[in-house]
Structure formats: C-alpha cells, structure tokens
JSON list of C-alpha atoms in Angstrom, two decimals:
[
{"chain": "A", "resi": 274, "resn": "UNK", "atom": "CA", "xyz": [0.00, 0.00, 0.00]},
{"chain": "A", "resi": 275, "resn": "UNK", "atom": "CA", "xyz": [3.03, 2.30, 0.42]},
{"chain": "A", "resi": 276, "resn": "UNK", "atom": "CA", "xyz": [3.06, 5.07, -2.14]},
{"chain": "A", "resi": 277, "resn": "UNK", "atom": "CA", "xyz": [5.02, 8.20, -2.86]},
{"chain": "A", "resi": 278, "resn": "UNK", "atom": "CA", "xyz": [3.05, 10.98, -1.15]},
{"chain": "A", "resi": 279, "resn": "UNK", "atom": "CA", "xyz": [3.71, 14.59, -2.22]},
{"chain": "A", "resi": 280, "resn": "UNK", "atom": "CA", "xyz": [1.93, 17.94, -2.00]},
{"chain": "A", "resi": 281, "resn": "UNK", "atom": "CA", "xyz": [1.24, 17.70, -5.74]},
{"chain": "A", "resi": 282, "resn": "UNK", "atom": "CA", "xyz": [-0.45, 14.36, -5.26]},
{"chain": "A", "resi": 283, "resn": "UNK", "atom": "CA", "xyz": [-2.58, 15.75, -2.42]},
{"chain": "A", "resi": 284, "resn": "UNK", "atom": "CA", "xyz": [-3.56, 18.71, -4.59]},
{"chain": "A", "resi": 285, "resn": "UNK", "atom": "CA", "xyz": [-4.53, 16.25, -7.32]},
{"chain": "A", "resi": 286, "resn": "UNK", "atom": "CA", "xyz": [-7.13, 14.69, -4.98]},
{"chain": "A", "resi": 287, "resn": "UNK", "atom": "CA", "xyz": [-8.74, 18.15, -4.82]},
{"chain": "A", "resi": 288, "resn": "UNK", "atom": "CA", "xyz": [-8.51, 19.12, -8.48]},
{"chain": "A", "resi": 289, "resn": "UNK", "atom": "CA", "xyz": [-9.66, 15.66, -9.62]},
{"chain": "A", "resi": 290, "resn": "UNK", "atom": "CA", "xyz": [-12.50, 15.77, -7.07]},
{"chain": "A", "resi": 291, "resn": "UNK", "atom": "CA", "xyz": [-11.77, 12.27, -5.77]},
{"chain": "A", "resi": 292, "resn": "UNK", "atom": "CA", "xyz": [-14.67, 11.46, -3.47]},
{"chain": "A", "resi": 293, "resn": "UNK", "atom": "CA", "xyz": [-14.36, 9.82, -0.06]},
{"chain": "A", "resi": 294, "resn": "UNK", "atom": "CA", "xyz": [-15.13, 6.13, -0.10]},
{"chain": "A", "resi": 295, "resn": "UNK", "atom": "CA", "xyz": [-14.98, 2.99, 1.97]},
{"chain": "A", "resi": 296, "resn": "UNK", "atom": "CA", "xyz": [-11.17, 3.16, 1.77]},
{"chain": "A", "resi": 297, "resn": "UNK", "atom": "CA", "xyz": [-10.51, 6.93, 1.65]},
{"chain": "A", "resi": 298, "resn": "UNK", "atom": "CA", "xyz": [-11.25, 9.56, 4.30]},
{"chain": "A", "resi": 299, "resn": "UNK", "atom": "CA", "xyz": [-10.40, 13.28, 4.39]},
{"chain": "A", "resi": 300, "resn": "UNK", "atom": "CA", "xyz": [-9.86, 15.04, 7.71]},
{"chain": "A", "resi": 301, "resn": "UNK", "atom": "CA", "xyz": [-9.07, 18.73, 8.16]},
{"chain": "A", "resi": 302, "resn": "UNK", "atom": "CA", "xyz": [-6.18, 19.79, 10.39]},
{"chain": "A", "resi": 303, "resn": "UNK", "atom": "CA", "xyz": [-8.75, 20.66, 13.08]},
{"chain": "A", "resi": 304, "resn": "UNK", "atom": "CA", "xyz": [-9.50, 16.94, 13.48]},
{"chain": "A", "resi": 305, "resn": "UNK", "atom": "CA", "xyz": [-6.16, 16.66, 15.28]},
{"chain": "A", "resi": 306, "resn": "UNK", "atom": "CA", "xyz": [-6.53, 18.14, 18.73]},
{"chain": "A", "resi": 307, "resn": "UNK", "atom": "CA", "xyz": [-5.34, 17.27, 22.21]},
{"chain": "A", "resi": 308, "resn": "UNK", "atom": "CA", "xyz": [-8.91, 17.16, 23.55]},
{"chain": "A", "resi": 309, "resn": "UNK", "atom": "CA", "xyz": [-10.03, 13.66, 24.60]},
{"chain": "A", "resi": 310, "resn": "UNK", "atom": "CA", "xyz": [-13.02, 13.60, 22.23]},
{"chain": "A", "resi": 311, "resn": "UNK", "atom": "CA", "xyz": [-10.75, 14.30, 19.24]},
{"chain": "A", "resi": 312, "resn": "UNK", "atom": "CA", "xyz": [-8.31, 11.58, 20.31]},
{"chain": "A", "resi": 313, "resn": "UNK", "atom": "CA", "xyz": [-11.17, 9.10, 20.60]},
{"chain": "A", "resi": 314, "resn": "UNK", "atom": "CA", "xyz": [-12.36, 10.14, 17.14]},
{"chain": "A", "resi": 315, "resn": "UNK", "atom": "CA", "xyz": [-8.92, 9.35, 15.70]},
{"chain": "A", "resi": 316, "resn": "UNK", "atom": "CA", "xyz": [-8.95, 5.84, 17.20]},
{"chain": "A", "resi": 317, "resn": "UNK", "atom": "CA", "xyz": [-12.53, 5.37, 16.02]},
{"chain": "A", "resi": 318, "resn": "UNK", "atom": "CA", "xyz": [-11.67, 6.28, 12.41]},
{"chain": "A", "resi": 319, "resn": "UNK", "atom": "CA", "xyz": [-8.47, 4.22, 12.26]},
{"chain": "A", "resi": 320, "resn": "UNK", "atom": "CA", "xyz": [-10.01, 1.12, 13.86]},
{"chain": "A", "resi": 321, "resn": "UNK", "atom": "CA", "xyz": [-13.07, 1.36, 11.57]},
{"chain": "A", "resi": 322, "resn": "UNK", "atom": "CA", "xyz": [-10.80, 1.41, 8.52]},
{"chain": "A", "resi": 323, "resn": "UNK", "atom": "CA", "xyz": [-8.86, -1.65, 9.75]},
{"chain": "A", "resi": 324, "resn": "UNK", "atom": "CA", "xyz": [-12.08, -3.50, 10.63]},
{"chain": "A", "resi": 325, "resn": "UNK", "atom": "CA", "xyz": [-13.46, -2.87, 7.14]},
{"chain": "A", "resi": 326, "resn": "UNK", "atom": "CA", "xyz": [-11.36, -3.02, 3.97]},
{"chain": "A", "resi": 327, "resn": "UNK", "atom": "CA", "xyz": [-8.34, -0.99, 5.10]},
{"chain": "A", "resi": 328, "resn": "UNK", "atom": "CA", "xyz": [-7.53, 2.30, 3.39]},
{"chain": "A", "resi": 329, "resn": "UNK", "atom": "CA", "xyz": [-6.13, 5.80, 3.75]},
{"chain": "A", "resi": 330, "resn": "UNK", "atom": "CA", "xyz": [-6.98, 8.69, 6.07]},
{"chain": "A", "resi": 331, "resn": "UNK", "atom": "CA", "xyz": [-5.54, 12.07, 5.05]},
{"chain": "A", "resi": 332, "resn": "UNK", "atom": "CA", "xyz": [-5.21, 14.63, 7.84]},
{"chain": "A", "resi": 333, "resn": "UNK", "atom": "CA", "xyz": [-4.75, 17.99, 6.15]},
{"chain": "A", "resi": 334, "resn": "UNK", "atom": "CA", "xyz": [-7.47, 17.99, 3.50]},
{"chain": "A", "resi": 335, "resn": "UNK", "atom": "CA", "xyz": [-10.84, 19.44, 4.42]},
{"chain": "A", "resi": 336, "resn": "UNK", "atom": "CA", "xyz": [-13.94, 18.07, 2.75]},
{"chain": "A", "resi": 337, "resn": "UNK", "atom": "CA", "xyz": [-16.56, 20.41, 1.36]},
{"chain": "A", "resi": 338, "resn": "UNK", "atom": "CA", "xyz": [-19.37, 21.53, 3.66]},
{"chain": "A", "resi": 339, "resn": "UNK", "atom": "CA", "xyz": [-21.77, 22.26, 0.77]},
{"chain": "A", "resi": 340, "resn": "UNK", "atom": "CA", "xyz": [-24.58, 19.73, 0.62]},
{"chain": "A", "resi": 341, "resn": "UNK", "atom": "CA", "xyz": [-24.16, 18.71, -3.02]},
{"chain": "A", "resi": 342, "resn": "UNK", "atom": "CA", "xyz": [-20.34, 18.54, -2.68]},
{"chain": "A", "resi": 343, "resn": "UNK", "atom": "CA", "xyz": [-20.15, 16.65, 0.62]},
{"chain": "A", "resi": 344, "resn": "UNK", "atom": "CA", "xyz": [-17.43, 13.99, 0.71]},
{"chain": "A", "resi": 345, "resn": "UNK", "atom": "CA", "xyz": [-15.41, 15.85, -1.93]},
{"chain": "A", "resi": 346, "resn": "UNK", "atom": "CA", "xyz": [-12.06, 17.41, -0.98]},
{"chain": "A", "resi": 347, "resn": "UNK", "atom": "CA", "xyz": [-12.18, 21.20, -0.80]},
{"chain": "A", "resi": 348, "resn": "UNK", "atom": "CA", "xyz": [-8.74, 22.48, 0.23]},
{"chain": "A", "resi": 349, "resn": "UNK", "atom": "CA", "xyz": [-5.51, 21.66, 1.98]},
{"chain": "A", "resi": 350, "resn": "UNK", "atom": "CA", "xyz": [-5.56, 22.61, 5.66]},
{"chain": "A", "resi": 351, "resn": "UNK", "atom": "CA", "xyz": [-1.99, 22.35, 7.00]},
{"chain": "A", "resi": 352, "resn": "UNK", "atom": "CA", "xyz": [-1.23, 20.55, 10.25]},
{"chain": "A", "resi": 353, "resn": "UNK", "atom": "CA", "xyz": [1.32, 22.25, 12.52]},
{"chain": "A", "resi": 354, "resn": "UNK", "atom": "CA", "xyz": [4.05, 19.60, 12.88]},
{"chain": "A", "resi": 355, "resn": "UNK", "atom": "CA", "xyz": [5.43, 21.30, 16.00]},
{"chain": "A", "resi": 356, "resn": "UNK", "atom": "CA", "xyz": [2.09, 21.22, 17.81]},
{"chain": "A", "resi": 357, "resn": "UNK", "atom": "CA", "xyz": [1.09, 17.79, 16.46]},
{"chain": "A", "resi": 358, "resn": "UNK", "atom": "CA", "xyz": [4.21, 15.75, 15.61]},
{"chain": "A", "resi": 359, "resn": "UNK", "atom": "CA", "xyz": [3.88, 12.45, 13.79]},
{"chain": "A", "resi": 360, "resn": "UNK", "atom": "CA", "xyz": [4.93, 10.61, 16.95]},
{"chain": "A", "resi": 361, "resn": "UNK", "atom": "CA", "xyz": [1.96, 12.13, 18.80]},
{"chain": "A", "resi": 362, "resn": "UNK", "atom": "CA", "xyz": [-0.43, 10.77, 16.14]},
{"chain": "A", "resi": 363, "resn": "UNK", "atom": "CA", "xyz": [1.26, 7.39, 16.42]},
{"chain": "A", "resi": 364, "resn": "UNK", "atom": "CA", "xyz": [0.79, 7.37, 20.21]},
{"chain": "A", "resi": 365, "resn": "UNK", "atom": "CA", "xyz": [-2.94, 8.09, 19.82]},
{"chain": "A", "resi": 366, "resn": "UNK", "atom": "CA", "xyz": [-3.29, 5.20, 17.37]},
{"chain": "A", "resi": 367, "resn": "UNK", "atom": "CA", "xyz": [-1.48, 2.89, 19.81]},
{"chain": "A", "resi": 368, "resn": "UNK", "atom": "CA", "xyz": [-4.54, 3.15, 22.11]},
{"chain": "A", "resi": 369, "resn": "UNK", "atom": "CA", "xyz": [-6.42, 0.84, 19.72]},
{"chain": "A", "resi": 370, "resn": "UNK", "atom": "CA", "xyz": [-6.63, -2.73, 21.04]},
{"chain": "A", "resi": 371, "resn": "UNK", "atom": "CA", "xyz": [-5.32, -5.05, 19.85]},
{"chain": "A", "resi": 372, "resn": "UNK", "atom": "CA", "xyz": [-2.56, -3.07, 18.17]},
{"chain": "A", "resi": 373, "resn": "UNK", "atom": "CA", "xyz": [-2.93, -2.79, 14.37]},
{"chain": "A", "resi": 374, "resn": "UNK", "atom": "CA", "xyz": [0.14, -4.12, 12.58]},
{"chain": "A", "resi": 375, "resn": "UNK", "atom": "CA", "xyz": [1.26, -2.55, 9.33]},
{"chain": "A", "resi": 376, "resn": "UNK", "atom": "CA", "xyz": [0.02, 1.02, 9.81]},
{"chain": "A", "resi": 377, "resn": "UNK", "atom": "CA", "xyz": [2.24, 3.55, 8.02]},
{"chain": "A", "resi": 378, "resn": "UNK", "atom": "CA", "xyz": [2.09, 7.28, 8.77]},
{"chain": "A", "resi": 379, "resn": "UNK", "atom": "CA", "xyz": [3.52, 9.51, 6.05]},
{"chain": "A", "resi": 380, "resn": "UNK", "atom": "CA", "xyz": [4.37, 13.16, 6.64]},
{"chain": "A", "resi": 381, "resn": "UNK", "atom": "CA", "xyz": [4.17, 15.45, 3.60]},
{"chain": "A", "resi": 382, "resn": "UNK", "atom": "CA", "xyz": [5.88, 18.83, 3.85]},
{"chain": "A", "resi": 383, "resn": "UNK", "atom": "CA", "xyz": [3.67, 21.63, 2.54]},
{"chain": "A", "resi": 384, "resn": "UNK", "atom": "CA", "xyz": [4.90, 24.78, 0.82]},
{"chain": "A", "resi": 385, "resn": "UNK", "atom": "CA", "xyz": [2.50, 26.98, 2.83]},
{"chain": "A", "resi": 386, "resn": "UNK", "atom": "CA", "xyz": [4.86, 27.22, 5.81]},
{"chain": "A", "resi": 387, "resn": "UNK", "atom": "CA", "xyz": [7.96, 25.87, 7.50]},
{"chain": "A", "resi": 388, "resn": "UNK", "atom": "CA", "xyz": [6.01, 23.78, 10.03]},
{"chain": "A", "resi": 389, "resn": "UNK", "atom": "CA", "xyz": [3.10, 22.89, 7.73]},
{"chain": "A", "resi": 390, "resn": "UNK", "atom": "CA", "xyz": [2.50, 19.24, 6.97]},
{"chain": "A", "resi": 391, "resn": "UNK", "atom": "CA", "xyz": [-0.19, 16.73, 6.09]},
{"chain": "A", "resi": 392, "resn": "UNK", "atom": "CA", "xyz": [-0.35, 13.25, 7.57]},
{"chain": "A", "resi": 393, "resn": "UNK", "atom": "CA", "xyz": [-1.37, 10.30, 5.46]},
{"chain": "A", "resi": 394, "resn": "UNK", "atom": "CA", "xyz": [-2.20, 7.18, 7.44]},
{"chain": "A", "resi": 395, "resn": "UNK", "atom": "CA", "xyz": [-2.21, 3.95, 5.44]},
{"chain": "A", "resi": 396, "resn": "UNK", "atom": "CA", "xyz": [-4.18, 1.27, 7.26]},
{"chain": "A", "resi": 397, "resn": "UNK", "atom": "CA", "xyz": [-4.22, -2.37, 6.17]},
{"chain": "A", "resi": 398, "resn": "UNK", "atom": "CA", "xyz": [-7.33, -4.55, 6.40]},
{"chain": "A", "resi": 399, "resn": "UNK", "atom": "CA", "xyz": [-6.98, -6.55, 9.59]},
{"chain": "A", "resi": 400, "resn": "UNK", "atom": "CA", "xyz": [-7.52, -10.22, 10.35]},
{"chain": "A", "resi": 401, "resn": "UNK", "atom": "CA", "xyz": [-9.13, -9.48, 13.69]},
{"chain": "A", "resi": 402, "resn": "UNK", "atom": "CA", "xyz": [-11.48, -6.87, 15.14]},
{"chain": "A", "resi": 403, "resn": "UNK", "atom": "CA", "xyz": [-9.94, -3.76, 16.72]},
{"chain": "A", "resi": 404, "resn": "UNK", "atom": "CA", "xyz": [-11.46, -1.76, 19.54]},
{"chain": "A", "resi": 405, "resn": "UNK", "atom": "CA", "xyz": [-11.22, 2.04, 19.65]},
{"chain": "A", "resi": 406, "resn": "UNK", "atom": "CA", "xyz": [-10.19, 3.83, 22.84]},
{"chain": "A", "resi": 407, "resn": "UNK", "atom": "CA", "xyz": [-13.88, 4.26, 23.79]},
{"chain": "A", "resi": 408, "resn": "UNK", "atom": "CA", "xyz": [-14.11, 0.42, 24.05]},
{"chain": "A", "resi": 409, "resn": "UNK", "atom": "CA", "xyz": [-16.32, 0.08, 20.98]},
{"chain": "A", "resi": 410, "resn": "UNK", "atom": "CA", "xyz": [-15.83, -1.62, 17.64]},
{"chain": "A", "resi": 411, "resn": "UNK", "atom": "CA", "xyz": [-16.43, 0.41, 14.47]},
{"chain": "A", "resi": 412, "resn": "UNK", "atom": "CA", "xyz": [-16.68, -0.23, 10.73]},
{"chain": "A", "resi": 413, "resn": "UNK", "atom": "CA", "xyz": [-16.79, 2.03, 7.67]},
{"chain": "A", "resi": 414, "resn": "UNK", "atom": "CA", "xyz": [-20.29, 2.51, 6.28]},
{"chain": "A", "resi": 415, "resn": "UNK", "atom": "CA", "xyz": [-21.50, 5.24, 3.90]},
{"chain": "A", "resi": 416, "resn": "UNK", "atom": "CA", "xyz": [-18.52, 7.58, 4.41]},
{"chain": "A", "resi": 417, "resn": "UNK", "atom": "CA", "xyz": [-18.52, 7.29, 8.19]},
{"chain": "A", "resi": 418, "resn": "UNK", "atom": "CA", "xyz": [-17.45, 5.11, 11.10]},
{"chain": "A", "resi": 419, "resn": "UNK", "atom": "CA", "xyz": [-20.40, 3.39, 12.76]},
{"chain": "A", "resi": 420, "resn": "UNK", "atom": "CA", "xyz": [-20.60, 0.86, 15.63]},
{"chain": "A", "resi": 421, "resn": "UNK", "atom": "CA", "xyz": [-20.41, -2.77, 14.61]},
{"chain": "A", "resi": 422, "resn": "UNK", "atom": "CA", "xyz": [-23.05, -5.37, 15.45]},
{"chain": "A", "resi": 423, "resn": "UNK", "atom": "CA", "xyz": [-22.02, -8.47, 17.40]},
{"chain": "A", "resi": 424, "resn": "UNK", "atom": "CA", "xyz": [-22.19, -10.74, 14.33]},
{"chain": "A", "resi": 425, "resn": "UNK", "atom": "CA", "xyz": [-19.95, -8.30, 12.38]},
{"chain": "A", "resi": 426, "resn": "UNK", "atom": "CA", "xyz": [-17.33, -8.34, 15.13]},
{"chain": "A", "resi": 427, "resn": "UNK", "atom": "CA", "xyz": [-17.38, -12.15, 15.12]},
{"chain": "A", "resi": 428, "resn": "UNK", "atom": "CA", "xyz": [-17.12, -12.21, 11.33]},
{"chain": "A", "resi": 429, "resn": "UNK", "atom": "CA", "xyz": [-14.05, -9.96, 11.35]},
{"chain": "A", "resi": 430, "resn": "UNK", "atom": "CA", "xyz": [-12.42, -11.95, 14.16]},
{"chain": "A", "resi": 431, "resn": "UNK", "atom": "CA", "xyz": [-12.71, -15.14, 12.12]},
{"chain": "A", "resi": 432, "resn": "UNK", "atom": "CA", "xyz": [-11.49, -13.63, 8.81]},
{"chain": "A", "resi": 433, "resn": "UNK", "atom": "CA", "xyz": [-8.16, -15.38, 9.04]},
{"chain": "A", "resi": 434, "resn": "UNK", "atom": "CA", "xyz": [-9.75, -18.76, 9.76]},
{"chain": "A", "resi": 435, "resn": "UNK", "atom": "CA", "xyz": [-12.22, -18.56, 6.87]},
{"chain": "A", "resi": 436, "resn": "UNK", "atom": "CA", "xyz": [-10.83, -19.97, 3.62]},
{"chain": "A", "resi": 437, "resn": "UNK", "atom": "CA", "xyz": [-10.74, -17.68, 0.61]},
{"chain": "A", "resi": 438, "resn": "UNK", "atom": "CA", "xyz": [-12.14, -19.84, -2.18]},
{"chain": "A", "resi": 439, "resn": "UNK", "atom": "CA", "xyz": [-12.35, -18.74, -5.80]},
{"chain": "A", "resi": 440, "resn": "UNK", "atom": "CA", "xyz": [-13.80, -20.88, -8.60]},
{"chain": "A", "resi": 441, "resn": "UNK", "atom": "CA", "xyz": [-12.52, -20.51, -12.13]},
{"chain": "A", "resi": 442, "resn": "UNK", "atom": "CA", "xyz": [-13.98, -22.26, -15.14]}
]
C-alpha cells in the first residue's frame, strides 16, 4: 500500500474531485486536537478502517461543507508539525486494542509554511477486530465510522480462519 506521497499528489485529490469512499477519508487539520473527544475520534476512524477493507486517512485535507459537494475534498488545511508531531499521532493510534500491525504514517511537507505538513495514514485490512479507545468496535459505512453489530465483530475476528475460495472455469 506504500506510495510516494507529495503535496502535488494531495492537490490532485482536490482538483480531480476524488470522493471519499470505503477506503478513503479526508480530515481537516482541526481533526487533530489534544482534547479527549478528538483523540477518541482518531482511534474510532483508524479502527473502523482496519475492521473494514483498510484504506487511507488524510489529515490535512478538508472536505466540502456544501450539501451537493459533501465527501469531496475542498482544500488543503496544514497541520502544525510542532504542535502535532507524527509521533503524537502514532501514540494516539497505539490506544487501539489489539494493536494494528502494518500502519504507516507519512508526513508530507507543505509549501504553505515551515512547520506545515499533512499526515497520510495507510491502514491495512486486519484479520481481527480492533477496539477504539472508547471500548467500541467500528466499521466504515456510507462515508462514516459506525458501531459494529455483534455478528460483524465475530465475522471480522474469524477472517483469518475462513478460507478464501475462488472458482474458475
């Protein structure tokens, strides 16, 4: 899943109007905050992505607030790397239980300022269910993270034990 992330590539998401999906989420810089509710939201979003199909969360791109353009990227909103270093984001994600293996956090330097960055979090699909810091299990559904039902949690927990069978004629 590792890719070469640049400011030009991030800008391309905006100009190409690439819509959020099951595997892509845009978060403005304001989504990173030291308040407990924001930290819980980070663990909720990351665990939901791992519990579903995996994907990418981009912190530093705001989505449009206009009704007909919802879920489309609007503009780059730089994250202050001094106030919110990559290690801080990593520590927040470590609150997810069990720990998600294979997460990669990319930092993209932005030309708007010396301390301006965007964080791209690449999250693999997991073989077990992961619990956010609020002790709930989430999945991605219609552009958002929603609580999982008991049968969905069990299904995710047994992903690795279920054979992947494909018939070809």
